[in-house]
């Protein structure tokens, strides 16, 4: 289950971000995930709940925005959005394509709480 | 009080710093670093064993394993310099672990460093270890549907090794489909067919590596 590996990586990155900015609690994380990553959103959320226990992200909601695969074909010049994960142009069949989107694994934004100043 | 902050940071950014340091050190020492990824039992260790005394370059192996040190012992028997990293259940290697391993391995006189990743096709494909490239290893008994099931790995691999070709007469393996699917994911990577028992194909694999090493050194000048 690579969702567990990804959840651990997300949790580690969020922890570092919080330590740097003195955020004490994370309520929500918006994550962009490219289709190439083959992430099961439900599994990832579940895995994240588990690994986030006892950290600043405990109980945080993980919102996953899935991004489709988009190619540019160098043979016919078209930009092609693919359903599957094959690297061939659906217009002309060329494999001379460049991946424009689909490999993302990015924390887009977070809802955080800072230290209470009394 | 909570606020919404824009982050836009890659999840692997922290580990990528370590990967960058590994890559820098490999560049300085002009060592080719190869991350080998494949299922358990696909022949990763056998491949490395079979390379002993068949290369004109020197090499060492960082061996990622879940629990045991059996693979490193096998390599030591073949007189191959190997360092075992026990991942203690983690299903992939990460760059910080590789960086640490490098400090305890004498690599100055090396030409090629192999990192044999934990036997798994999914998680290792996600993590950059600072290697020059990844190599996908798939064996014929695993079936011809591996490329489309694990597109991340096959799309990124610089070479695809198809092992256990000697079993082809005894099993059902649609080689045409395998090759076609690899092509559709990765038009450029060569597919090298190997029979590690007889040694067929090893020469091709070794010359592929020698060529990449030569390129890296020509580039580094
Ligand atoms: Zn096209």
Short mmCIF file of C-alpha atoms and ligand atoms in Angstrom, two decimals:
data_model
loop_
_atom_site.label_atom_id
_atom_site.label_comp_id
_atom_site.label_asym_id
_atom_site.label_seq_id
_atom_site.Cartn_x
_atom_site.Cartn_y
_atom_site.Cartn_z
CA UNK A 1 0.00 0.00 0.00
CA UNK A 2 1.90 3.04 -1.18
CA UNK A 3 -0.76 5.34 0.31
CA UNK A 4 0.92 4.69 3.68
CA UNK A 5 4.32 5.77 2.32
CA UNK A 6 2.74 8.88 0.83
CA UNK A 7 0.83 9.65 4.04
CA UNK A 8 4.08 9.44 6.00
CA UNK A 9 5.81 11.74 3.51
CA UNK A 10 2.93 14.24 3.70
CA UNK A 11 2.93 14.15 7.47
CA UNK A 12 6.69 14.70 7.60
CA UNK A 13 6.48 17.67 5.21
CA UNK A 14 3.59 19.22 7.14
CA UNK A 15 5.49 18.82 10.43
CA UNK A 16 8.51 20.64 8.98
CA UNK A 17 6.31 23.44 7.60
CA UNK A 18 4.63 23.87 10.99
CA UNK A 19 7.89 23.88 12.92
CA UNK A 20 9.25 26.59 10.62
CA UNK A 21 6.18 28.84 10.85
CA UNK A 22 5.20 28.12 14.46
CA UNK A 23 1.82 26.72 13.55
CA UNK A 24 0.53 24.59 16.37
CA UNK A 25 -2.37 22.88 14.74
CA UNK A 26 -3.42 21.89 11.25
CA UNK A 27 -7.12 21.68 10.51
CA UNK A 28 -7.11 21.00 6.81
CA UNK A 29 -4.59 20.13 4.11
CA UNK A 30 -5.37 20.61 0.44
CA UNK A 31 -3.30 18.21 -1.63
CA UNK A 32 -2.87 18.12 -5.41
CA UNK A 33 -2.26 14.62 -6.72
CA UNK A 34 -1.57 13.78 -10.36
CA UNK A 35 -3.35 10.78 -11.85
CA UNK A 36 0.01 9.09 -12.62
CA UNK A 37 0.51 8.65 -8.87
CA UNK A 38 -2.33 6.12 -8.78
CA UNK A 39 -3.50 7.28 -5.38
CA UNK A 40 -6.63 5.89 -3.81
CA UNK A 41 -7.99 9.02 -2.09
CA UNK A 42 -9.94 7.09 0.51
CA UNK A 43 -6.96 4.93 1.45
CA UNK A 44 -4.70 7.97 1.60
CA UNK A 45 -7.08 9.83 3.94
CA UNK A 46 -7.33 6.77 6.14
CA UNK A 47 -3.56 6.27 6.21
CA UNK A 48 -3.05 9.95 6.97
CA UNK A 49 -5.46 9.80 9.95
CA UNK A 50 -3.34 6.98 11.33
CA UNK A 51 0.11 8.54 10.86
CA UNK A 52 -1.04 12.00 11.99
CA UNK A 53 -1.99 10.74 15.48
CA UNK A 54 -0.01 12.59 18.11
CA UNK A 55 1.29 15.21 15.67
CA UNK A 56 0.18 18.77 14.82
CA UNK A 57 -1.96 17.26 12.08
CA UNK A 58 -3.98 14.97 14.31
CA UNK A 59 -7.60 15.11 13.18
CA UNK A 60 -6.81 17.29 10.16
CA UNK A 61 -8.97 16.87 7.10
CA UNK A 62 -7.14 15.87 3.93
CA UNK A 63 -8.74 17.29 0.77
CA UNK A 64 -7.41 15.63 -2.34
CA UNK A 65 -7.63 17.36 -5.71
CA UNK A 66 -6.90 14.85 -8.41
CA UNK A 67 -5.26 16.24 -11.55
CA UNK A 68 -5.69 14.44 -14.87
CA UNK A 69 -2.87 13.37 -17.13
CA UNK A 70 -2.24 15.93 -19.86
CA UNK A 71 0.25 15.46 -22.68
CA UNK A 72 1.48 17.64 -25.45
CA UNK A 73 2.09 15.65 -28.60
CA UNK A 74 5.21 16.74 -30.48
CA UNK A 75 4.05 14.96 -33.64
CA UNK A 76 0.62 16.56 -34.18
CA UNK A 77 0.94 19.44 -31.72
CA UNK A 78 -2.24 18.63 -29.79
CA UNK A 79 -2.58 18.71 -26.03
CA UNK A 80 -4.23 15.48 -24.99
CA UNK A 81 -5.92 14.60 -21.73
CA UNK A 82 -5.67 10.90 -21.04
CA UNK A 83 -7.95 8.66 -19.02
CA UNK A 84 -5.43 5.89 -18.60
CA UNK A 85 -1.72 6.11 -18.04
CA UNK A 86 -0.35 5.26 -21.48
CA UNK A 87 2.12 7.63 -23.03
CA UNK A 88 0.75 7.71 -26.57
CA UNK A 89 -1.15 10.44 -28.37
CA UNK A 90 -4.83 9.52 -28.67
CA UNK A 91 -5.06 11.70 -31.78
CA UNK A 92 -2.19 10.42 -33.94
CA UNK A 93 -0.72 7.53 -31.97
CA UNK A 94 2.73 9.08 -31.65
CA UNK A 95 4.72 8.30 -28.52
CA UNK A 96 6.69 11.50 -28.91
CA UNK A 97 4.74 13.18 -26.13
CA UNK A 98 5.62 15.40 -23.22
CA UNK A 99 3.86 15.09 -19.88
CA UNK A 100 2.42 18.45 -18.84
CA UNK A 101 0.43 17.34 -15.82
CA UNK A 102 -0.24 14.14 -13.90
CA UNK A 103 2.85 13.62 -11.72
CA UNK A 104 1.98 16.23 -9.07
CA UNK A 105 2.19 15.53 -5.37
CA UNK A 106 1.94 18.96 -3.84
CA UNK A 107 0.57 20.55 -0.70
CA UNK A 108 -1.45 23.37 -2.18
CA UNK A 109 -2.68 25.06 1.01
CA UNK A 110 -3.36 24.43 4.66
CA UNK A 111 -5.72 25.73 7.30
CA UNK A 112 -3.61 26.24 10.39
CA UNK A 113 -3.73 27.66 13.88
CA UNK A 114 -0.91 29.77 15.23
CA UNK A 115 0.26 30.01 18.84
CA UNK A 116 -2.34 31.70 21.04
CA UNK A 117 -1.04 35.06 22.22
CA UNK A 118 -2.79 35.96 25.44
CA UNK B 1 -8.23 31.44 15.30
CA UNK B 2 -7.22 29.66 12.17
CA UNK B 3 -6.02 30.93 8.84
CA UNK B 4 -5.67 29.47 5.39
CA UNK B 5 -2.14 29.65 4.04
CA UNK B 6 -0.92 28.91 0.54
CA UNK B 7 1.90 26.37 0.56
CA UNK B 8 2.48 24.98 -2.95
CA UNK B 9 5.29 22.72 -1.89
CA UNK B 10 6.09 19.28 -3.24
CA UNK B 11 5.49 16.61 -0.62
CA UNK B 12 8.87 15.03 -1.19
CA UNK B 13 10.71 18.36 -0.87
CA UNK B 14 12.40 17.47 2.43
CA UNK B 15 13.72 14.17 1.19
CA UNK B 16 14.72 15.75 -2.10
CA UNK B 17 17.36 17.77 -0.21
CA UNK B 18 19.05 14.51 0.76
CA UNK B 19 18.62 13.18 -2.75
CA UNK B 20 20.30 16.33 -4.03
CA UNK B 21 23.26 15.80 -1.69
CA UNK B 22 23.64 12.17 -2.75
CA UNK B 23 23.51 13.23 -6.42
CA UNK B 24 26.12 15.95 -5.82
CA UNK B 25 28.48 13.54 -4.11
CA UNK B 26 28.05 10.98 -6.92
CA UNK B 27 28.77 13.72 -9.45
CA UNK B 28 31.93 14.84 -7.67
CA UNK B 29 33.23 11.29 -7.41
CA UNK B 30 32.07 10.52 -10.96
CA UNK B 31 30.14 7.47 -9.83
CA UNK B 32 27.11 6.23 -11.72
CA UNK B 33 24.28 5.55 -9.25
CA UNK B 34 21.58 3.11 -10.33
CA UNK B 35 18.37 2.48 -8.39
CA UNK B 36 17.15 -1.06 -9.06
CA UNK B 37 13.44 -1.67 -8.50
CA UNK B 38 11.49 -4.92 -8.82
CA UNK B 39 9.26 -7.41 -6.99
CA UNK B 40 10.68 -9.85 -4.43
CA UNK B 41 12.21 -12.79 -6.24
CA UNK B 42 12.41 -11.11 -9.64
CA UNK B 43 16.17 -11.63 -9.72
CA UNK B 44 17.64 -8.32 -8.51
CA UNK B 45 20.27 -9.92 -6.28
CA UNK B 46 20.92 -12.74 -8.78
CA UNK B 47 21.55 -10.11 -11.43
CA UNK B 48 24.15 -8.38 -9.28
CA UNK B 49 25.78 -11.71 -8.37
CA UNK B 50 25.93 -12.64 -12.04
CA UNK B 51 27.76 -9.41 -12.80
CA UNK B 52 30.77 -10.25 -10.65
CA UNK B 53 33.82 -10.65 -12.89
CA UNK B 54 31.76 -9.76 -15.97
CA UNK B 55 32.26 -5.99 -15.85
CA UNK B 56 35.22 -3.80 -16.66
CA UNK B 57 34.02 -1.28 -14.08
CA UNK B 58 34.13 -1.62 -10.31
CA UNK B 59 30.87 -1.55 -8.41
CA UNK B 60 29.31 -1.84 -4.97
CA UNK B 61 25.77 -2.44 -3.80
CA UNK B 62 23.59 -0.79 -1.20
CA UNK B 63 21.09 -3.44 -0.32
CA UNK B 64 17.68 -2.35 0.97
CA UNK B 65 15.88 -5.09 2.78
CA UNK B 66 12.91 -5.30 5.10
CA UNK B 67 14.38 -7.56 7.79
CA UNK B 68 17.18 -9.89 6.78
CA UNK B 69 20.76 -9.55 5.62
CA UNK B 70 20.62 -12.62 3.40
CA UNK B 71 21.01 -10.72 0.14
CA UNK B 72 24.13 -8.90 1.32
CA UNK B 73 25.60 -12.23 2.45
CA UNK B 74 24.94 -13.68 -1.00
CA UNK B 75 26.74 -10.76 -2.60
CA UNK B 76 29.66 -11.06 -0.17
CA UNK B 77 30.04 -14.69 -1.23
CA UNK B 78 30.30 -13.48 -4.81
CA UNK B 79 33.03 -11.06 -3.59
CA UNK B 80 30.86 -8.03 -4.26
CA UNK B 81 31.17 -5.10 -1.92
CA UNK B 82 27.74 -4.76 -0.35
CA UNK B 83 26.20 -2.81 2.49
CA UNK B 84 22.92 -3.92 3.96
CA UNK B 85 20.36 -1.37 5.04
CA UNK B 86 17.62 -2.82 7.13
CA UNK B 87 14.52 -0.71 6.52
CA UNK B 88 12.75 -2.30 9.50
CA UNK B 89 9.48 -2.78 7.71
CA UNK B 90 9.55 0.37 5.56
CA UNK B 91 8.61 -0.72 2.06
CA UNK B 92 11.08 1.54 0.23
CA UNK B 93 14.45 3.24 0.67
CA UNK B 94 14.64 6.99 1.26
CA UNK B 95 17.45 9.35 0.34
CA UNK B 96 18.49 10.21 3.90
CA UNK B 97 19.13 6.51 4.55
CA UNK B 98 21.23 6.25 1.41
CA UNK B 99 23.24 9.32 2.37
CA UNK B 100 24.00 7.78 5.75
CA UNK B 101 24.97 4.47 4.15
CA UNK B 102 27.38 6.23 1.80
CA UNK B 103 29.37 7.58 4.73
CA UNK B 104 30.12 4.03 5.92
CA UNK B 105 31.01 2.61 2.52
CA UNK B 106 34.38 3.24 0.89
CA UNK B 107 33.21 4.55 -2.46
CA UNK B 108 36.13 6.65 -3.68
CA UNK B 109 37.46 4.05 -6.09
CA UNK B 110 34.03 3.01 -7.39
CA UNK B 111 32.66 3.38 -10.90
CA UNK B 112 29.09 2.27 -10.34
CA UNK B 113 26.92 2.16 -7.23
CA UNK B 114 23.82 0.00 -7.32
CA UNK B 115 21.04 0.66 -4.90
CA UNK B 116 18.93 -2.46 -4.69
CA UNK B 117 15.62 -1.17 -3.47
CA UNK B 118 13.19 -3.08 -1.27
CA UNK B 119 11.24 -5.68 -3.28
CA UNK B 120 8.19 -3.66 -4.25
CA UNK B 121 7.11 -1.99 -7.50
CA UNK B 122 5.05 0.85 -6.12
CA UNK B 123 6.57 2.82 -3.24
CA UNK B 124 10.21 2.79 -4.43
CA UNK B 125 9.09 4.43 -7.68
CA UNK B 126 7.88 7.46 -5.69
CA UNK B 127 11.16 8.24 -3.93
CA UNK B 128 14.20 9.93 -5.43
CA UNK B 129 17.37 8.53 -3.83
CA UNK B 130 19.77 10.76 -5.72
CA UNK B 131 20.35 8.11 -8.36
CA UNK B 132 21.25 8.82 -11.98
CA UNK B 133 18.34 6.66 -13.05
CA UNK B 134 15.93 3.93 -12.05
CA UNK B 135 15.88 0.48 -13.60
CA UNK B 136 12.74 -1.67 -13.58
CA UNK B 137 13.23 -5.42 -13.20
CA UNK B 138 10.35 -7.73 -14.06
CA UNK B 139 10.47 -11.52 -14.37
CA UNK B 140 8.43 -13.53 -16.87
CA UNK B 141 6.51 -15.61 -14.25
CA UNK B 142 5.13 -12.37 -12.80
CA UNK B 143 3.08 -11.93 -15.95
CA UNK B 144 3.05 -9.51 -18.84
CA UNK B 145 0.61 -7.08 -17.23
CA UNK B 146 3.17 -5.49 -14.87
CA UNK B 147 3.92 -2.35 -16.95
CA UNK B 148 0.34 -1.09 -17.05
CA UNK B 149 -0.22 -2.04 -13.40
CA UNK B 150 2.82 -0.04 -12.28
CA UNK B 151 3.06 2.81 -14.80
CA UNK B 152 5.03 5.15 -12.49
CA UNK B 153 7.95 2.77 -12.41
CA UNK B 154 7.94 1.75 -16.06
CA UNK B 155 7.47 5.31 -17.28
CA UNK B 156 10.47 6.56 -15.27
CA UNK B 157 12.86 3.65 -15.84
CA UNK B 158 15.91 4.26 -18.01
CA UNK B 159 16.02 0.55 -18.81
CA UNK B 160 13.64 -2.35 -18.30
CA UNK B 161 15.13 -5.75 -17.49
CA UNK B 162 13.04 -8.78 -18.28
CA UNK B 163 14.44 -11.72 -16.31
CA UNK B 164 13.88 -15.49 -16.26
CA UNK B 165 13.62 -15.66 -20.05
CA UNK B 166 14.65 -19.32 -19.74
CA UNK B 167 11.19 -20.06 -18.28
CA UNK B 168 9.40 -18.81 -21.39
CA UNK B 169 8.73 -22.29 -22.86
CA UNK B 170 7.02 -23.40 -19.63
CA UNK B 171 4.80 -20.47 -18.75
CA UNK B 172 2.23 -18.20 -20.28
CA UNK B 173 3.84 -14.87 -20.95
CA UNK B 174 2.68 -12.53 -23.71
CA UNK B 175 5.99 -10.92 -24.62
CA UNK B 176 4.44 -8.88 -27.45
CA UNK B 177 2.04 -7.28 -25.00
CA UNK B 178 4.77 -6.65 -22.43
CA UNK B 179 6.96 -4.89 -25.00
CA UNK B 180 4.05 -2.92 -26.43
CA UNK B 181 2.94 -1.72 -22.99
CA UNK B 182 6.48 -0.72 -22.00
CA UNK B 183 6.72 1.25 -25.26
CA UNK B 184 3.43 3.02 -24.64
CA UNK B 185 4.65 4.18 -21.23
CA UNK B 186 8.25 4.75 -22.12
CA UNK B 187 9.18 5.03 -25.78
CA UNK B 188 12.92 5.34 -25.12
CA UNK B 189 13.99 2.77 -22.52
CA UNK B 190 15.62 -0.39 -23.89
CA UNK B 191 14.12 -3.69 -22.77
CA UNK B 192 16.95 -6.09 -21.97
CA UNK B 193 16.02 -9.78 -21.90
CA UNK B 194 18.00 -11.83 -19.39
CA UNK B 195 18.53 -15.44 -18.53
CA UNK B 196 20.69 -15.20 -15.44
CA UNK B 197 21.33 -18.94 -15.21
CA UNK B 198 23.12 -19.14 -18.54
CA UNK B 199 24.18 -15.51 -18.48
CA UNK B 200 22.40 -14.58 -21.71
CA UNK B 201 21.80 -10.85 -21.91
CA UNK B 202 24.22 -9.84 -19.15
CA UNK B 203 26.71 -8.56 -21.69
CA UNK B 204 24.06 -6.24 -23.15
CA UNK B 205 23.15 -4.95 -19.68
CA UNK B 206 26.81 -4.40 -18.77
CA UNK B 207 27.48 -2.51 -21.99
CA UNK B 208 24.35 -0.39 -21.39
CA UNK B 209 25.85 0.56 -18.01
CA UNK B 210 29.33 1.19 -19.42
CA UNK B 211 27.79 3.53 -21.97
CA UNK B 212 25.88 5.47 -19.27
CA UNK B 213 29.06 5.67 -17.16
CA UNK B 214 31.01 6.96 -20.14
CA UNK B 215 28.30 9.57 -20.82
CA UNK B 216 28.30 10.72 -17.22
CA UNK B 217 32.07 11.12 -17.17
CA UNK B 218 32.14 12.89 -20.53
CA UNK B 219 29.47 15.22 -19.20
CA UNK B 220 31.32 15.89 -15.96
CA UNK B 221 34.48 17.16 -17.67
ZN1 LIG C 1 -0.39 13.41 -31.79
#
